[in-house]
Amino acid sequence: MTTEKLPNGNIESAKQVGNLVAFHRKEQGLTQADLAGLAQTGTRFISDLENGKGTVQFDKVMLILNLLGLDIRITERS
Amino acid sequence: MTTEKLPNGNIESAKQVGNLVAFHRKEQGLTQADLAGLAQTGTRFISDLENGKGTVQFDKVMLILNLLGLDIRITERS
DNA sequence: TATTATAATTCCCGAACGGGAATAAAAATT
DNA sequence: AATTTTTATTCCCGTTCGGGAATTATAATA
């Protein structure tokens, strides 16, 4: 897997979100199966998400970010 | 339509995103058809999104936010 | 209030999500 | 290197998205 830098600024792609999810999941010592269990979803969804699949459902993404203690903020472009 | 306050802080629901989209779209003098055209999608998707449908596709949501000049930022919960 | 513009809802339906389970691949640990 | 754990990929298949178009409802303007 190509190690990509984590986005410090704005999110521009689903792949960046996937990287964030994978990073913070591991940071908390969780496997994909763990996170899938917490989110009441399947491991395939977690895998898809972490690999940057853009067509995943929006609310599921929000749920995962929430479970990992990540906040989403939307602001006007400066 | 119930006028709801726009979220100043973190996004917690798809409905909040929908409110943001609707607000900024109108602010820029765009109709749903206009925005749908820009995003190469249909008016039904815009309507669904603005009404808080959570199962819309993640990358489409990002595209719309982008087109409206809105930035997405994901940070660790303080 | 009448008229017009905009938005929401419904229908049909092809395309694709996503769960579960199994397998393959990759990573980690000893 | 061998074993074990974790992750990725594939399959089957029910469910649902989402486009287009038409209709209904709502909002806006004269």
PDB file of C-alpha atoms (C1' of nucleotides) in Angstrom, chain A residues 1 41-42 44-45 55-57 60, chain C residues 16-22 26-27:
ATOM      1  CA  MET A   1       0.000   0.000   0.000  1.00  0.00           C
ATOM      2  CA  THR A  41     -21.545  -2.517   9.346  1.00  0.00           C
ATOM      3  CA  GLY A  42     -19.348  -4.967   7.467  1.00  0.00           C
ATOM      4  CA  ARG A  44     -15.993  -4.671   3.385  1.00  0.00           C
ATOM      5  CA  PHE A  45     -17.406  -1.250   3.907  1.00  0.00           C
ATOM      6  CA  THR A  55     -19.593   6.161  -3.694  1.00  0.00           C
ATOM      7  CA  VAL A  56     -19.963   5.011  -0.109  1.00  0.00           C
ATOM      8  CA  GLN A  57     -22.924   6.404   1.759  1.00  0.00           C
ATOM      9  CA  LYS A  60     -21.960   5.932   7.152  1.00  0.00           C
TER      10      LYS A  60
ATOM     11  C1'  DA C  16     -24.378  -0.164  -7.964  1.00  0.00           C
ATOM     12  C1'  DC C  17     -24.124  -0.316  -2.898  1.00  0.00           C
ATOM     13  C1'  DG C  18     -23.138  -3.256   0.828  1.00  0.00           C
ATOM     14  C1'  DG C  19     -23.895  -7.390   3.952  1.00  0.00           C
ATOM     15  C1'  DG C  20     -22.122 -12.095   4.679  1.00  0.00           C
ATOM     16  C1'  DA C  21     -18.945 -15.494   3.761  1.00  0.00           C
ATOM     17  C1'  DA C  22     -15.074 -17.436   1.527  1.00  0.00           C
ATOM     18  C1'  DA C  26      -0.346  -8.745   2.585  1.00  0.00           C
ATOM     19  C1'  DA C  27       1.554  -7.600   7.024  1.00  0.00           C
TER      20       DA C  27
END
